[in-house]
């Protein structure tokens, strides 16, 4: 039943993929190669009744109304011959090998149109800027307060899309939420200015306290998992944001699981929120913060902390990561390199969760 | 035109008592506030349900017939089939307790939609009980060593595993109805249904047994309905904030207790009674119980204030070792078993060392000793090497050698004049919640204190039809079986470790 971790990058249309239409709602989705119809529906943020997701329980019944599909063998116990002959399918075990299909759930499931779309709970909010702070030469903290609607319930690790002012509602940029879910009335973002970035351009010159911004959210599946496992968190740059939210959420929840946070930067001028993170360490014995600098020779002041790239520091840490969970946030090459290090340290792939930051410009 | 299923379903719900003319006294009291509205996620009418279940049954019995023709029972690894002698009655006990549990819920919960779900569950559990009885009958009639299958549920009832099973499954139908649901539907049927009913058949298959997978996969197709009953009931009672602390305590209690029995049972059967092993039990536990039950199912309940079980980290710690301790303990008491144990070989040692580094240093010597002493000519029992018999935990009834035989976390205390042992802090806490639940059960060794081991075996009924040969054996060699005389020659006197 585990939902695999979703990467942040949007999925594009795969050549040769087929499509499924869900009646009575009339929505059509691409089904990727090897993906079940139920998988495609859930991936697109829609809801249909389902249970075991492997053909055993028979809950995800639907009628096939057009096209041809293949039912996995595992449905032999859960779908009777009479049902099969009548065109009943189990969506978790329905695969498209030859073209598009249509299924109808109106006779087989009790799902209203509202419930169908409730899988997607994204709302648009009017916000006011409370402040813009320069944390380093290229990192900004943007504090927003939600006006209408005044609250947005999110989980630590999620992100929002911010409308670029002056774009007429056409251009959005995605940023992870840095404050914890216990503060649903505000959004704190940590933004890295990129050269020629649409939002970066506005951030330094055109945004002041009192200005209005429109925001859509919450989005994303990067999230803390409930378990007993100790955690390592790894981030660089503005990847700090979702981790920061997670740490404060854990602190508010009487967490007991050990957390080690490796944060990589170039020089000490690129570090930020140091005091806040050291304070977290002091207040919570389960938390250890390990900032590391890859270019300490260029520091303004002496540095007693770890040096090297964050992946190298992680690789050097003593002991195994067997039985750990890992939460990573940063650019793709860093994510890929960190995953290799984690696997080599005996962390399981399915216990590695990440959010790839891809600059849009 | 046939009316829509939902319309018929809604109409059928209107045939219920309104009770606005009388005050209904609860047949079984509960400390929970139960709102009158819920949602039955499995809309079904009896005529459709019966047709569906009837077809499922036909498939299982048909497949068992085919297994007879293919001589499957004797082509499977005997090391595995021997485990079925105690495992199948355990599951049957659970199914039967669940029959009465579902009935208990129908009589207790005054919410019509939820009662629909419980009614279907009760019928399911009856079917499951029957399927497992049929499975046992199949082994009895077709396996070359029927001793142990032939004395039915009595075999389990007399054995320490029987006490473990009874203690584990009785909370399905005893106590507060909502807590019965927490134990049965939420903990056992949501967290543990996958290791039991989906993963264990994988072990059966790679050891050549097709009868158990056929039966269990048919059972599994109903389990999701039971999970939905649990989820539906939880969603209903979580609407009342006052219920949350009770639910948390129930979850903490039942998660610990079910882990103690189920993780031990499935770990032992899947690793020690198999020649071929498709996975390491700890990995299965991580995936199904932690990632799915805690990570996925429980995360949906987080918003209502229900937290993961308090002792989750301790459970993880115990899962690494418990079943190893239990397996060697069962081997040490082999004369008191009603099945045969195949000694482990070097290939087995190698597997265990790879899967659990450090295993050989802790357990290898004991298994080698067990093999050394397996022929009756050896004239000695592993039991005689032990300084004393381990007591059984008064709560979960595992032997108090947990989690590791070299580092047990046993607690021994006196309550109202009687000495008790518990295996762990978790069980000590459970005992303290309501000692009356646990103090009524005698400690297993007590009845046999001072008796010759041979007389204990006779009292248990674990003797083959010739009146001499033991049912339990420390090997699979039909030519060299131990007899009551072999045991009497040892002069071993059973001593209750808790006796004053």
Short mmCIF file of C-alpha atoms in Angstrom, two decimals, chain B residues 180-493:
data_model
loop_
_atom_site.label_atom_id
_atom_site.label_comp_id
_atom_site.label_asym_id
_atom_site.label_seq_id
_atom_site.Cartn_x
_atom_site.Cartn_y
_atom_site.Cartn_z
CA UNK B 180 -12.09 -5.10 20.40
CA UNK B 181 -12.15 -3.29 17.08
CA UNK B 182 -8.81 -1.66 17.80
CA UNK B 183 -7.31 -5.08 18.53
CA UNK B 184 -8.93 -7.09 15.74
CA UNK B 185 -9.71 -4.77 12.85
CA UNK B 186 -7.09 -2.11 13.29
CA UNK B 187 -4.00 -3.78 14.73
CA UNK B 188 -4.31 -7.41 13.70
CA UNK B 189 -6.24 -7.07 10.46
CA UNK B 190 -4.66 -3.88 9.17
CA UNK B 191 -1.08 -4.04 10.44
CA UNK B 192 -0.58 -7.80 10.63
CA UNK B 193 -2.83 -9.15 7.93
CA UNK B 194 -0.16 -8.65 5.27
CA UNK B 195 2.68 -10.53 7.00
CA UNK B 196 0.30 -13.30 7.98
CA UNK B 197 -1.94 -13.71 5.01
CA UNK B 198 0.13 -12.42 2.12
CA UNK B 199 3.79 -12.93 3.07
CA UNK B 200 3.53 -16.33 4.77
CA UNK B 201 2.04 -17.96 1.63
CA UNK B 202 5.19 -16.84 -0.20
CA UNK B 203 7.24 -18.99 2.18
CA UNK B 204 4.83 -21.88 1.66
CA UNK B 205 5.16 -21.64 -2.10
CA UNK B 206 8.95 -21.67 -2.21
CA UNK B 207 8.87 -24.69 0.10
CA UNK B 208 6.57 -26.54 -2.26
CA UNK B 209 3.26 -26.20 -0.40
CA UNK B 210 0.44 -24.87 -2.58
CA UNK B 211 -2.43 -25.67 -0.27
CA UNK B 212 -1.75 -22.94 2.27
CA UNK B 213 -1.33 -20.14 -0.30
CA UNK B 214 -4.58 -21.12 -2.03
CA UNK B 215 -6.45 -21.01 1.26
CA UNK B 216 -4.85 -17.86 2.59
CA UNK B 217 -5.25 -15.81 -0.58
CA UNK B 218 -8.93 -16.59 -0.53
CA UNK B 219 -9.03 -15.43 3.09
CA UNK B 220 -7.13 -12.28 2.20
CA UNK B 221 -9.70 -11.21 -0.33
CA UNK B 222 -12.06 -10.58 2.61
CA UNK B 223 -9.57 -8.89 4.91
CA UNK B 224 -9.86 -5.50 3.29
CA UNK B 225 -13.52 -5.45 4.22
CA UNK B 226 -12.47 -5.94 7.85
CA UNK B 227 -9.87 -3.21 7.58
CA UNK B 228 -12.59 -0.94 6.27
CA UNK B 229 -14.75 -1.83 9.29
CA UNK B 230 -11.90 -0.79 11.54
CA UNK B 231 -11.22 2.40 9.68
CA UNK B 232 -14.90 3.25 9.45
CA UNK B 233 -15.40 2.72 13.18
CA UNK B 234 -12.30 4.73 14.04
CA UNK B 235 -13.43 7.60 11.82
CA UNK B 236 -16.75 7.49 13.60
CA UNK B 237 -15.47 7.51 17.20
CA UNK B 238 -12.66 9.97 16.43
CA UNK B 239 -15.35 12.58 15.88
CA UNK B 240 -15.60 12.74 19.71
CA UNK B 241 -12.44 14.24 21.20
CA UNK B 242 -13.13 12.56 24.54
CA UNK B 243 -12.53 9.18 22.92
CA UNK B 244 -8.98 9.94 21.80
CA UNK B 245 -7.07 9.13 25.02
CA UNK B 246 -8.94 5.81 25.31
CA UNK B 247 -8.13 4.98 21.71
CA UNK B 248 -4.48 5.85 22.24
CA UNK B 249 -4.25 3.55 25.25
CA UNK B 250 -6.03 0.77 23.34
CA UNK B 251 -3.70 1.18 20.39
CA UNK B 252 -0.58 1.17 22.59
CA UNK B 253 -1.77 -1.94 24.42
CA UNK B 254 -2.86 -4.00 21.46
CA UNK B 255 0.01 -3.03 19.19
CA UNK B 256 2.52 -4.23 21.79
CA UNK B 257 0.64 -7.42 22.58
CA UNK B 258 -0.11 -8.41 18.97
CA UNK B 259 3.49 -7.74 18.06
CA UNK B 260 4.69 -10.03 20.86
CA UNK B 261 2.60 -12.93 19.57
CA UNK B 262 2.34 -12.35 15.82
CA UNK B 263 5.88 -11.21 15.07
CA UNK B 264 7.18 -14.14 17.09
CA UNK B 265 4.88 -16.68 15.43
CA UNK B 266 5.40 -15.54 11.85
CA UNK B 267 9.13 -14.96 12.38
CA UNK B 268 9.59 -18.46 13.79
CA UNK B 269 7.51 -20.23 11.14
CA UNK B 270 8.87 -18.32 8.14
CA UNK B 271 12.57 -18.56 9.05
CA UNK B 272 12.99 -21.70 11.18
CA UNK B 273 10.47 -24.02 9.56
CA UNK B 274 11.56 -23.31 6.01
CA UNK B 275 14.32 -24.71 3.84
CA UNK B 276 13.97 -21.97 1.25
CA UNK B 277 13.46 -18.44 2.51
CA UNK B 278 12.18 -15.72 0.16
CA UNK B 279 12.98 -12.85 2.52
CA UNK B 280 14.17 -11.86 5.97
CA UNK B 281 11.28 -11.47 8.42
CA UNK B 282 12.56 -8.17 9.73
CA UNK B 283 12.35 -6.68 6.21
CA UNK B 284 8.76 -7.88 5.82
CA UNK B 285 7.90 -6.34 9.18
CA UNK B 286 9.51 -3.04 8.16
CA UNK B 287 7.53 -2.89 4.95
CA UNK B 288 4.10 -3.99 6.05
CA UNK B 289 3.93 -2.91 9.67
CA UNK B 290 6.08 0.25 9.69
CA UNK B 291 5.86 1.64 6.16
CA UNK B 292 2.26 0.64 5.46
CA UNK B 293 0.49 0.53 8.80
CA UNK B 294 2.34 3.30 10.63
CA UNK B 295 3.55 5.35 7.66
CA UNK B 296 0.45 5.22 5.52
CA UNK B 297 -2.62 4.13 7.49
CA UNK B 298 -1.82 5.82 10.79
CA UNK B 299 -0.66 9.02 9.15
CA UNK B 300 -4.29 9.56 8.09
CA UNK B 301 -5.36 9.47 11.75
CA UNK B 302 -2.72 11.94 12.86
CA UNK B 303 -4.96 14.95 12.38
CA UNK B 304 -7.38 13.57 15.00
CA UNK B 305 -4.65 13.35 17.61
CA UNK B 306 -4.04 9.61 17.42
CA UNK B 307 -0.28 9.01 17.57
CA UNK B 308 1.80 5.99 16.49
CA UNK B 309 2.10 3.35 19.25
CA UNK B 310 4.26 4.53 22.15
CA UNK B 311 6.59 1.52 22.08
CA UNK B 312 7.23 1.40 18.35
CA UNK B 313 10.99 1.76 18.80
CA UNK B 314 11.01 -1.11 21.34
CA UNK B 315 8.97 -3.25 18.99
CA UNK B 316 11.58 -2.65 16.28
CA UNK B 317 14.28 -3.65 18.73
CA UNK B 318 12.45 -6.82 19.75
CA UNK B 319 11.68 -7.83 16.16
CA UNK B 320 15.40 -8.26 15.49
CA UNK B 321 15.76 -10.99 18.11
CA UNK B 322 12.53 -12.36 19.54
CA UNK B 323 11.80 -15.08 17.04
CA UNK B 324 15.33 -16.44 17.32
CA UNK B 325 14.88 -16.85 21.06
CA UNK B 326 11.43 -18.37 20.63
CA UNK B 327 12.62 -20.84 18.01
CA UNK B 328 15.41 -22.27 20.15
CA UNK B 329 13.10 -22.31 23.18
CA UNK B 330 10.59 -24.40 21.20
CA UNK B 331 13.44 -26.69 20.15
CA UNK B 332 14.54 -27.08 23.76
CA UNK B 333 11.03 -28.16 24.84
CA UNK B 334 10.60 -30.48 21.85
CA UNK B 335 9.25 -33.43 23.92
CA UNK B 336 6.33 -31.19 24.90
CA UNK B 337 5.48 -30.37 21.28
CA UNK B 338 3.06 -32.14 18.98
CA UNK B 339 5.17 -31.70 15.85
CA UNK B 340 8.64 -32.66 14.70
CA UNK B 341 11.55 -30.25 14.39
CA UNK B 342 14.11 -30.66 11.62
CA UNK B 343 17.59 -29.71 12.98
CA UNK B 344 19.24 -26.74 11.27
CA UNK B 345 22.17 -27.40 8.93
CA UNK B 346 25.22 -25.39 7.91
CA UNK B 347 23.28 -23.95 4.98
CA UNK B 348 20.71 -22.65 7.47
CA UNK B 349 23.43 -21.21 9.73
CA UNK B 350 24.93 -19.40 6.74
CA UNK B 351 21.57 -17.87 5.84
CA UNK B 352 20.91 -16.71 9.40
CA UNK B 353 24.38 -15.19 9.76
CA UNK B 354 23.96 -13.23 6.51
CA UNK B 355 20.49 -12.06 7.44
CA UNK B 356 21.26 -11.32 11.12
CA UNK B 357 25.00 -10.70 11.59
CA UNK B 358 26.06 -12.09 14.98
CA UNK B 359 23.42 -14.84 14.89
CA UNK B 360 25.88 -17.72 14.99
CA UNK B 361 27.71 -16.44 18.07
CA UNK B 362 24.43 -16.21 19.97
CA UNK B 363 22.38 -19.17 18.74
CA UNK B 364 24.59 -21.42 16.61
CA UNK B 365 25.99 -23.41 19.51
CA UNK B 366 22.52 -24.22 20.85
CA UNK B 367 21.30 -25.46 17.48
CA UNK B 368 24.42 -27.57 17.07
CA UNK B 369 23.76 -29.07 20.49
CA UNK B 370 20.14 -29.69 19.52
CA UNK B 371 21.30 -31.63 16.41
CA UNK B 372 23.86 -33.57 18.47
CA UNK B 373 21.15 -34.72 20.86
CA UNK B 374 18.48 -35.47 18.27
CA UNK B 375 18.97 -39.24 18.09
CA UNK B 376 17.46 -41.15 21.05
CA UNK B 377 20.81 -42.90 21.51
CA UNK B 378 22.20 -39.56 22.71
CA UNK B 379 20.18 -40.14 25.89
CA UNK B 380 20.02 -36.46 26.87
CA UNK B 381 17.87 -33.40 26.31
CA UNK B 382 18.87 -29.80 25.67
CA UNK B 383 16.46 -29.06 28.56
CA UNK B 384 18.89 -30.74 30.92
CA UNK B 385 21.61 -28.25 29.92
CA UNK B 386 19.47 -25.34 31.13
CA UNK B 387 19.81 -24.14 34.74
CA UNK B 388 16.02 -23.73 34.95
CA UNK B 389 12.92 -23.69 32.81
CA UNK B 390 11.92 -20.21 31.61
CA UNK B 391 8.64 -18.90 33.01
CA UNK B 392 5.98 -17.83 30.51
CA UNK B 393 4.93 -14.17 30.44
CA UNK B 394 1.68 -13.69 32.32
CA UNK B 395 0.39 -11.31 29.64
CA UNK B 396 1.52 -12.52 26.21
CA UNK B 397 2.74 -16.01 27.23
CA UNK B 398 5.99 -16.05 25.32
CA UNK B 399 8.82 -17.74 27.26
CA UNK B 400 10.67 -15.12 29.31
CA UNK B 401 13.84 -15.15 27.22
CA UNK B 402 12.99 -12.00 25.32
CA UNK B 403 14.21 -10.29 23.35
CA UNK B 404 17.49 -12.24 23.60
CA UNK B 405 18.20 -15.41 25.55
CA UNK B 406 21.44 -13.84 26.79
CA UNK B 407 19.77 -10.52 27.66
CA UNK B 408 16.14 -11.06 28.71
CA UNK B 409 14.08 -8.14 30.03
CA UNK B 410 12.04 -10.31 32.39
CA UNK B 411 10.34 -8.83 35.41
CA UNK B 412 9.18 -11.00 38.29
CA UNK B 413 6.78 -9.52 40.84
CA UNK B 414 4.16 -10.45 43.37
CA UNK B 415 0.57 -9.33 42.96
CA UNK B 416 -1.96 -10.06 45.69
CA UNK B 417 0.19 -12.84 47.06
CA UNK B 418 0.99 -14.63 43.78
CA UNK B 419 4.29 -14.53 41.91
CA UNK B 420 4.14 -13.62 38.24
CA UNK B 421 6.64 -13.16 35.46
CA UNK B 422 6.31 -10.80 32.50
CA UNK B 423 8.71 -10.73 29.58
CA UNK B 424 9.09 -6.98 29.05
CA UNK B 425 8.25 -3.44 30.15
CA UNK B 426 5.44 -3.40 27.59
CA UNK B 427 3.75 -6.44 29.09
CA UNK B 428 4.34 -5.11 32.61
CA UNK B 429 2.49 -1.92 31.63
CA UNK B 430 -0.35 -3.93 30.09
CA UNK B 431 -0.68 -6.06 33.23
CA UNK B 432 -0.97 -2.89 35.29
CA UNK B 433 -3.86 -1.53 33.16
CA UNK B 434 -6.18 -4.25 34.46
CA UNK B 435 -4.54 -7.15 36.34
CA UNK B 436 -7.84 -9.05 36.57
CA UNK B 437 -7.64 -9.81 32.86
CA UNK B 438 -4.37 -11.66 33.34
CA UNK B 439 -4.32 -13.09 36.85
CA UNK B 440 -6.98 -15.71 36.11
CA UNK B 441 -4.62 -17.80 33.99
CA UNK B 442 -2.36 -20.30 35.74
CA UNK B 443 1.29 -20.26 34.75
CA UNK B 444 1.82 -23.14 32.31
CA UNK B 445 4.40 -25.07 34.35
CA UNK B 446 2.35 -24.95 37.55
CA UNK B 447 0.17 -28.03 36.89
CA UNK B 448 3.21 -30.15 36.11
CA UNK B 449 5.43 -29.08 38.98
CA UNK B 450 7.19 -32.15 40.39
CA UNK B 451 6.06 -34.50 37.61
CA UNK B 452 8.30 -36.70 35.47
CA UNK B 453 8.57 -35.29 31.96
CA UNK B 454 7.11 -38.52 30.50
CA UNK B 455 3.99 -38.16 32.65
CA UNK B 456 3.60 -34.56 31.47
CA UNK B 457 3.66 -35.74 27.85
CA UNK B 458 0.97 -38.32 28.61
CA UNK B 459 -1.13 -35.69 30.40
CA UNK B 460 -0.90 -33.41 27.35
CA UNK B 461 -2.02 -36.24 25.05
CA UNK B 462 1.01 -35.88 22.77
CA UNK B 463 1.59 -39.62 22.24
CA UNK B 464 1.12 -41.43 18.92
CA UNK B 465 -1.54 -44.14 18.47
CA UNK B 466 0.90 -46.90 19.53
CA UNK B 467 0.77 -45.45 23.04
CA UNK B 468 4.56 -45.27 23.27
CA UNK B 469 6.08 -43.05 20.58
CA UNK B 470 6.07 -39.32 21.17
CA UNK B 471 4.31 -36.99 18.74
CA UNK B 472 7.09 -34.47 19.16
CA UNK B 473 10.49 -35.45 17.74
CA UNK B 474 13.81 -33.58 17.39
CA UNK B 475 14.33 -34.81 13.80
CA UNK B 476 12.36 -36.07 10.77
CA UNK B 477 13.64 -39.65 10.79
CA UNK B 478 10.67 -42.05 11.05
CA UNK B 479 12.97 -44.97 11.97
CA UNK B 480 14.55 -43.41 15.06
CA UNK B 481 11.70 -41.88 17.02
CA UNK B 482 11.83 -41.22 20.74
CA UNK B 483 9.44 -43.07 23.03
CA UNK B 484 8.08 -42.50 26.52
CA UNK B 485 10.63 -45.02 27.83
CA UNK B 486 13.49 -42.96 26.37
CA UNK B 487 12.17 -39.99 28.33
CA UNK B 488 11.56 -41.90 31.56
CA UNK B 489 15.16 -43.17 31.47
CA UNK B 490 16.34 -39.55 31.79
CA UNK B 491 14.56 -39.05 35.11
CA UNK B 492 13.81 -35.39 34.30
CA UNK B 493 11.55 -33.68 36.83
#
